[in-house]
Amino acid sequence: MLSSVHASRLEVAGDLLSLLRDTTTEPRTDTQLEALTLAVAADLPVLLWGEPGIGKTAALQQLAEALDLPLTTVIASVHEPSDFSGLPVVGDDPAAQGVPMAPPDWAVRLARGGRGLLFLDELSTAPPAVQAALLRLVLERRVGALRLPAGVRIVAAANPRSSAADGWELSPPLANRFVHLQWRHDHDVVVRGLGGTWPRASLPWLDPERLPEAVTFARRAVCGLLTARPDLVHRLPNNEAHRGGPWPSPRSWEMALCLTAFATAADASKDALSMLVRGTVGDGPGLELLAAMDRMDLPDPEALLADPATAELPQRGDLRQAVLDGVVAAVRKRPEKERWDAAWALLVRALETGAPDLVVVPASTLAALRRPDWKVPAAIERLAGVVSLGRKADEVAARVAG
Amino acid sequence: MDLEKLFTARLYAARARPYLATALFALHPVESRYVPTMAVDRHWRCYVSPAFVARTPVEELASVWVHEVSHLLRDHHGRSDRVARQQELTGRGERLRMNIAADFEINDDVYGDGLAWPDGAVQPKMLGLREGELMEDYLRQFRLGPYMQDLVWLDCGSGADGLEREWDLGPEGANGLSDHEREAVRFRVAQGINAHPGNVPKGWRRWAEEAFHPPQPWRELLGTAIRSAVSGPGVGEDYTYGRPPRRSAGLPGVILPSLRRRPPRISVVIDTSASVSDAELGSALLEVAAIVRAVGGRRDLVSVLSCDAAARVAQPLCRAEGMTLVGGGGTDLRAGIAKALRASPRPNVIVVLTDGQTPWPRERPASRMVVGLFSRPKRSYESDPDYVPDTPPSWARTVEIG
């Protein structure tokens, strides 16, 4: 080509670069990004934990685009504490006017714009005084004398303790104020991305119709769990391995409640909610909350007993058994002939739509609840196979023991 | 397929191992003519060969159910993937090795006590290996060879070794469990075992304890504790407004902070009441030396105090590492700490390596303290049965070693 003859070497280099940058995107569910978006939308302080160079900044760019916010990245380790707590400027008469703490330019620009996404990267490689100033910025949204407006969202990132060079870690009280998100790279995503196709995550969107329902659901889930398990409310981490990570306290439960409401309103995936809740109150309490929510999703035994003919039982075996056990327990609590019959009808339905071994234990428990004047329902005939299944299992037990 | 036999076996398995019932019922059976026996995938589907069900006695089928669900609960596919990535193991042969190692981990304590030994179940002792180890440990100890011809047919599916099989339905297929659901099932099983550890075999108890709180490597924890102690405020590198730095001249009226570096002084106090093995002590002391070097402490700033028993190990090590060994102390740890504190200038950090059979200082010393505690089972030869050794004080950072 004639033009390439005249093109300078730098222009050719430019062409090559633009070819390299010419990548496409493909839709892909990204649980990490989904969780991050929800936490940022809920305006809670987020701390991303991840090894350097795994694409945290790229994720933040995508997030800023999705939320339509200008992104400001501040690499903490190249700044001084005064960049975050403000430079003391001595005026004419310090005794009368005080010493104002002047904020840096990026903070002024953010405040003037009124909205933006501030990303504080490499928190853990900054010297201690810088970290202290940064934490105040994240938690109180203050830079010197300047207060960042509500439209500014802040995300911080740190390297895990094992790879932080100078032993940076959060004290438990500080750790309790953050939503901790573990950021990992996905091997497939990286390889495909280097091949020219990066993922494009569809970000959650809050449904205005569902807001009141989401709040009710979140309150019911958290309060229900904490009523039943009062010792989960506050548990200071007592061993070295859990220092600086998420742990349960009334403050972090409040954050978990807020995140649950956001995830419900956005109809986010359970995996994203799991990441968020476990990153807020810790693994154990977080999993208990999620288990409690799963149980809330199960059909109500009373509703099933009221209308066994059209009952929808969960497909998963363990959940199905939990439901059937719940139905039998409900009959035991208030034993009446109609309820007993309805429970049998439900068991027959369970047998017709799923594995028979799940029905054995509820069936024998239900049979034991029979009152002398109750007539055996015709439906029991169809459970004969189940009875034989239970009997065979007994025979196996006898053989193995003998 | 003889579903009745298959489900009788599952029912029996759930009765024999009540703590695994949730997981057993959560497995979704899929008939498949491709699998040799029974195999699982990572989405908690269980592929079952009709011919295998027909020829296997019910009691052995029950054991195979438990075996397959164990692969999933113990996350063998995830662990295989991690090992494969770390050690760059590729190919079917390596995956077969992982399957065998995973089987070793499971088989040494799931059978017996009501569960029959399935025909052809592999055991570590078949290769002359010790029982009770983890899959990763076994993997290091054997290679595939001609003497293992009998094992080549062994195939527990992608749920056991992470390698996708042609019969796998994949993540989009029906009745798979999502990440969150899998975690929830594992959590419920672990919770059940932790609540009633009574009759549960040791391997399962260990799994339940570690499933959601994997033990952290002590090296990492000790490193973090020491690094955070030597780089905390007042020690090491920090900002100060004490004296204006030179560049202040360019900004009249503005006081800039300056960076001051104060290398930390560290005393290591070793207490051995003859119960700490030389190897343990040596590795801990080497670790301390390496960390101290990494945080920039000059060798002359590190001193080691030891009592006589430890001098044998400490002396050559200290000489090799260029640290000063300060004479022997008593067996009472308090004397050693007091001696370290008397040094002039006073150390910033005291690192204590001990097995904990010692009284501790009542008052918090002026230096930070990190305790490396060699964990020991309770000793029975104490004459006073009520004797309880004091635990390290709460103001010290304590890391369990070994």
CSV table of N, CA, C and O in Angstrom, one decimal, chain B residues 6-45:
chain,number,residue,atom,x,y,z
B,6,LEU,N,-32.4,-49.4,43.7
B,6,LEU,CA,-31.5,-48.2,43.8
B,6,LEU,C,-32.0,-47.4,45.0
B,6,LEU,O,-31.2,-46.9,45.8
B,7,PHE,N,-33.3,-47.1,45.1
B,7,PHE,CA,-33.8,-46.3,46.1
B,7,PHE,C,-33.8,-46.9,47.5
B,7,PHE,O,-33.7,-46.3,48.5
B,8,THR,N,-34.0,-48.3,47.5
B,8,THR,CA,-33.9,-49.0,48.8
B,8,THR,C,-32.5,-48.8,49.3
B,8,THR,O,-32.3,-48.5,50.5
B,9,ALA,N,-31.5,-48.9,48.4
B,9,ALA,CA,-30.1,-48.7,48.8
B,9,ALA,C,-29.9,-47.3,49.4
B,9,ALA,O,-29.2,-47.1,50.4
B,10,ARG,N,-30.5,-46.3,48.7
B,10,ARG,CA,-30.3,-44.9,49.2
B,10,ARG,C,-30.9,-44.8,50.6
B,10,ARG,O,-30.4,-44.1,51.5
B,11,LEU,N,-32.1,-45.3,50.7
B,11,LEU,CA,-32.8,-45.2,52.0
B,11,LEU,C,-32.0,-45.9,53.1
B,11,LEU,O,-31.8,-45.3,54.2
B,12,TYR,N,-31.4,-47.1,52.8
B,12,TYR,CA,-30.6,-47.7,53.8
B,12,TYR,C,-29.4,-46.9,54.1
B,12,TYR,O,-29.0,-46.8,55.2
B,13,ALA,N,-28.8,-46.4,53.0
B,13,ALA,CA,-27.6,-45.5,53.3
B,13,ALA,C,-27.9,-44.4,54.2
B,13,ALA,O,-27.1,-44.0,55.1
B,14,ALA,N,-29.0,-43.7,54.0
B,14,ALA,CA,-29.4,-42.6,54.8
B,14,ALA,C,-29.6,-43.0,56.2
B,14,ALA,O,-29.4,-42.2,57.1
B,15,ARG,N,-30.1,-44.2,56.4
B,15,ARG,CA,-30.3,-44.7,57.8
B,15,ARG,C,-29.0,-45.0,58.4
B,15,ARG,O,-28.8,-44.8,59.6
B,16,ALA,N,-28.1,-45.6,57.7
B,16,ALA,CA,-26.8,-46.0,58.3
B,16,ALA,C,-26.0,-44.8,58.6
B,16,ALA,O,-25.2,-44.8,59.5
B,17,ARG,N,-26.1,-43.7,57.8
B,17,ARG,CA,-25.3,-42.5,58.0
B,17,ARG,C,-26.3,-41.3,58.0
B,17,ARG,O,-26.3,-40.5,57.0
B,18,PRO,N,-27.0,-41.1,59.1
B,18,PRO,CA,-28.0,-40.1,59.1
B,18,PRO,C,-27.4,-38.7,58.8
B,18,PRO,O,-28.1,-37.9,58.2
B,19,TYR,N,-26.2,-38.5,59.2
B,19,TYR,CA,-25.6,-37.2,59.0
B,19,TYR,C,-25.4,-36.9,57.5
B,19,TYR,O,-25.1,-35.7,57.1
B,20,LEU,N,-25.4,-37.9,56.6
B,20,LEU,CA,-25.3,-37.7,55.2
B,20,LEU,C,-26.6,-37.6,54.4
B,20,LEU,O,-26.6,-37.5,53.2
B,21,ALA,N,-27.7,-37.8,55.2
B,21,ALA,CA,-29.0,-37.9,54.5
B,21,ALA,C,-29.3,-36.7,53.6
B,21,ALA,O,-29.7,-36.9,52.5
B,22,THR,N,-29.1,-35.5,54.1
B,22,THR,CA,-29.4,-34.3,53.3
B,22,THR,C,-28.7,-34.4,51.9
B,22,THR,O,-29.3,-34.2,50.9
B,23,ALA,N,-27.4,-34.8,52.0
B,23,ALA,CA,-26.6,-34.8,50.8
B,23,ALA,C,-27.1,-36.0,49.9
B,23,ALA,O,-27.2,-35.8,48.7
B,24,LEU,N,-27.4,-37.1,50.5
B,24,LEU,CA,-27.8,-38.3,49.7
B,24,LEU,C,-29.1,-37.9,48.9
B,24,LEU,O,-29.3,-38.2,47.8
B,25,PHE,N,-30.0,-37.3,49.6
B,25,PHE,CA,-31.3,-37.0,49.0
B,25,PHE,C,-31.2,-35.8,48.0
B,25,PHE,O,-32.0,-35.7,47.1
B,26,ALA,N,-30.2,-35.0,48.2
B,26,ALA,CA,-30.0,-33.9,47.2
B,26,ALA,C,-29.4,-34.4,45.9
B,26,ALA,O,-29.5,-33.7,44.9
B,27,LEU,N,-28.8,-35.6,45.9
B,27,LEU,CA,-28.3,-36.2,44.6
B,27,LEU,C,-29.4,-36.5,43.7
B,27,LEU,O,-30.4,-37.1,44.1
B,28,HIS,N,-29.2,-36.2,42.4
B,28,HIS,CA,-30.3,-36.5,41.5
B,28,HIS,C,-29.8,-37.7,40.6
B,28,HIS,O,-28.9,-37.5,39.8
B,29,PRO,N,-30.5,-38.9,40.7
B,29,PRO,CA,-30.0,-40.0,39.9
B,29,PRO,C,-30.4,-39.9,38.4
B,29,PRO,O,-31.5,-39.4,38.1
B,30,VAL,N,-29.5,-40.2,37.5
B,30,VAL,CA,-29.8,-40.2,36.1
B,30,VAL,C,-29.3,-41.5,35.5
B,30,VAL,O,-28.2,-41.9,35.8
B,31,GLU,N,-30.3,-42.2,34.8
B,31,GLU,CA,-29.9,-43.5,34.2
B,31,GLU,C,-28.9,-43.2,33.1
B,31,GLU,O,-29.1,-42.3,32.2
B,32,SER,N,-27.9,-44.0,33.0
B,32,SER,CA,-26.9,-43.8,31.9
B,32,SER,C,-26.3,-45.1,31.6
B,32,SER,O,-25.8,-45.9,32.5
B,33,ARG,N,-26.2,-45.5,30.3
B,33,ARG,CA,-25.6,-46.7,29.9
B,33,ARG,C,-24.1,-46.5,29.6
B,33,ARG,O,-23.4,-47.5,29.2
B,34,TYR,N,-23.6,-45.3,29.7
B,34,TYR,CA,-22.2,-45.1,29.4
B,34,TYR,C,-21.3,-45.3,30.6
B,34,TYR,O,-20.2,-45.7,30.5
B,35,VAL,N,-21.9,-45.1,31.8
B,35,VAL,CA,-21.0,-45.2,33.0
B,35,VAL,C,-20.8,-46.7,33.3
B,35,VAL,O,-21.7,-47.5,33.2
B,36,PRO,N,-19.6,-47.0,33.8
B,36,PRO,CA,-19.3,-48.4,34.2
B,36,PRO,C,-20.1,-48.8,35.4
B,36,PRO,O,-20.6,-49.9,35.5
B,37,THR,N,-20.1,-48.0,36.4
B,37,THR,CA,-20.9,-48.3,37.7
B,37,THR,C,-21.8,-47.2,38.0
B,37,THR,O,-22.8,-47.0,37.5
B,38,MET,N,-21.3,-46.4,39.0
B,38,MET,CA,-22.0,-45.1,39.3
B,38,MET,C,-21.0,-44.0,39.3
B,38,MET,O,-19.8,-44.2,39.6
B,39,ALA,N,-21.4,-42.8,38.8
B,39,ALA,CA,-20.5,-41.7,38.7
B,39,ALA,C,-21.3,-40.4,39.0
B,39,ALA,O,-22.5,-40.3,38.8
B,40,VAL,N,-20.6,-39.4,39.5
B,40,VAL,CA,-21.2,-38.2,39.8
B,40,VAL,C,-20.6,-37.0,39.0
B,40,VAL,O,-19.5,-37.2,38.5
B,41,ASP,N,-21.4,-36.0,38.8
B,41,ASP,CA,-20.7,-34.8,38.2
B,41,ASP,C,-20.8,-33.7,39.2
B,41,ASP,O,-21.4,-33.8,40.3
B,42,ARG,N,-20.1,-32.5,38.8
B,42,ARG,CA,-20.0,-31.5,39.8
B,42,ARG,C,-21.3,-30.8,40.1
B,42,ARG,O,-21.4,-29.9,41.0
B,43,HIS,N,-22.3,-31.1,39.3
B,43,HIS,CA,-23.6,-30.4,39.6
B,43,HIS,C,-24.5,-31.3,40.4
B,43,HIS,O,-25.8,-31.2,40.4
B,44,TRP,N,-24.0,-32.3,41.1
B,44,TRP,CA,-24.7,-33.2,42.0
B,44,TRP,C,-25.7,-34.1,41.2
B,44,TRP,O,-26.8,-34.3,41.7
B,45,ARG,N,-25.3,-34.5,40.1
B,45,ARG,CA,-26.2,-35.6,39.4
B,45,ARG,C,-25.4,-36.9,39.6
B,45,ARG,O,-24.2,-36.9,39.6
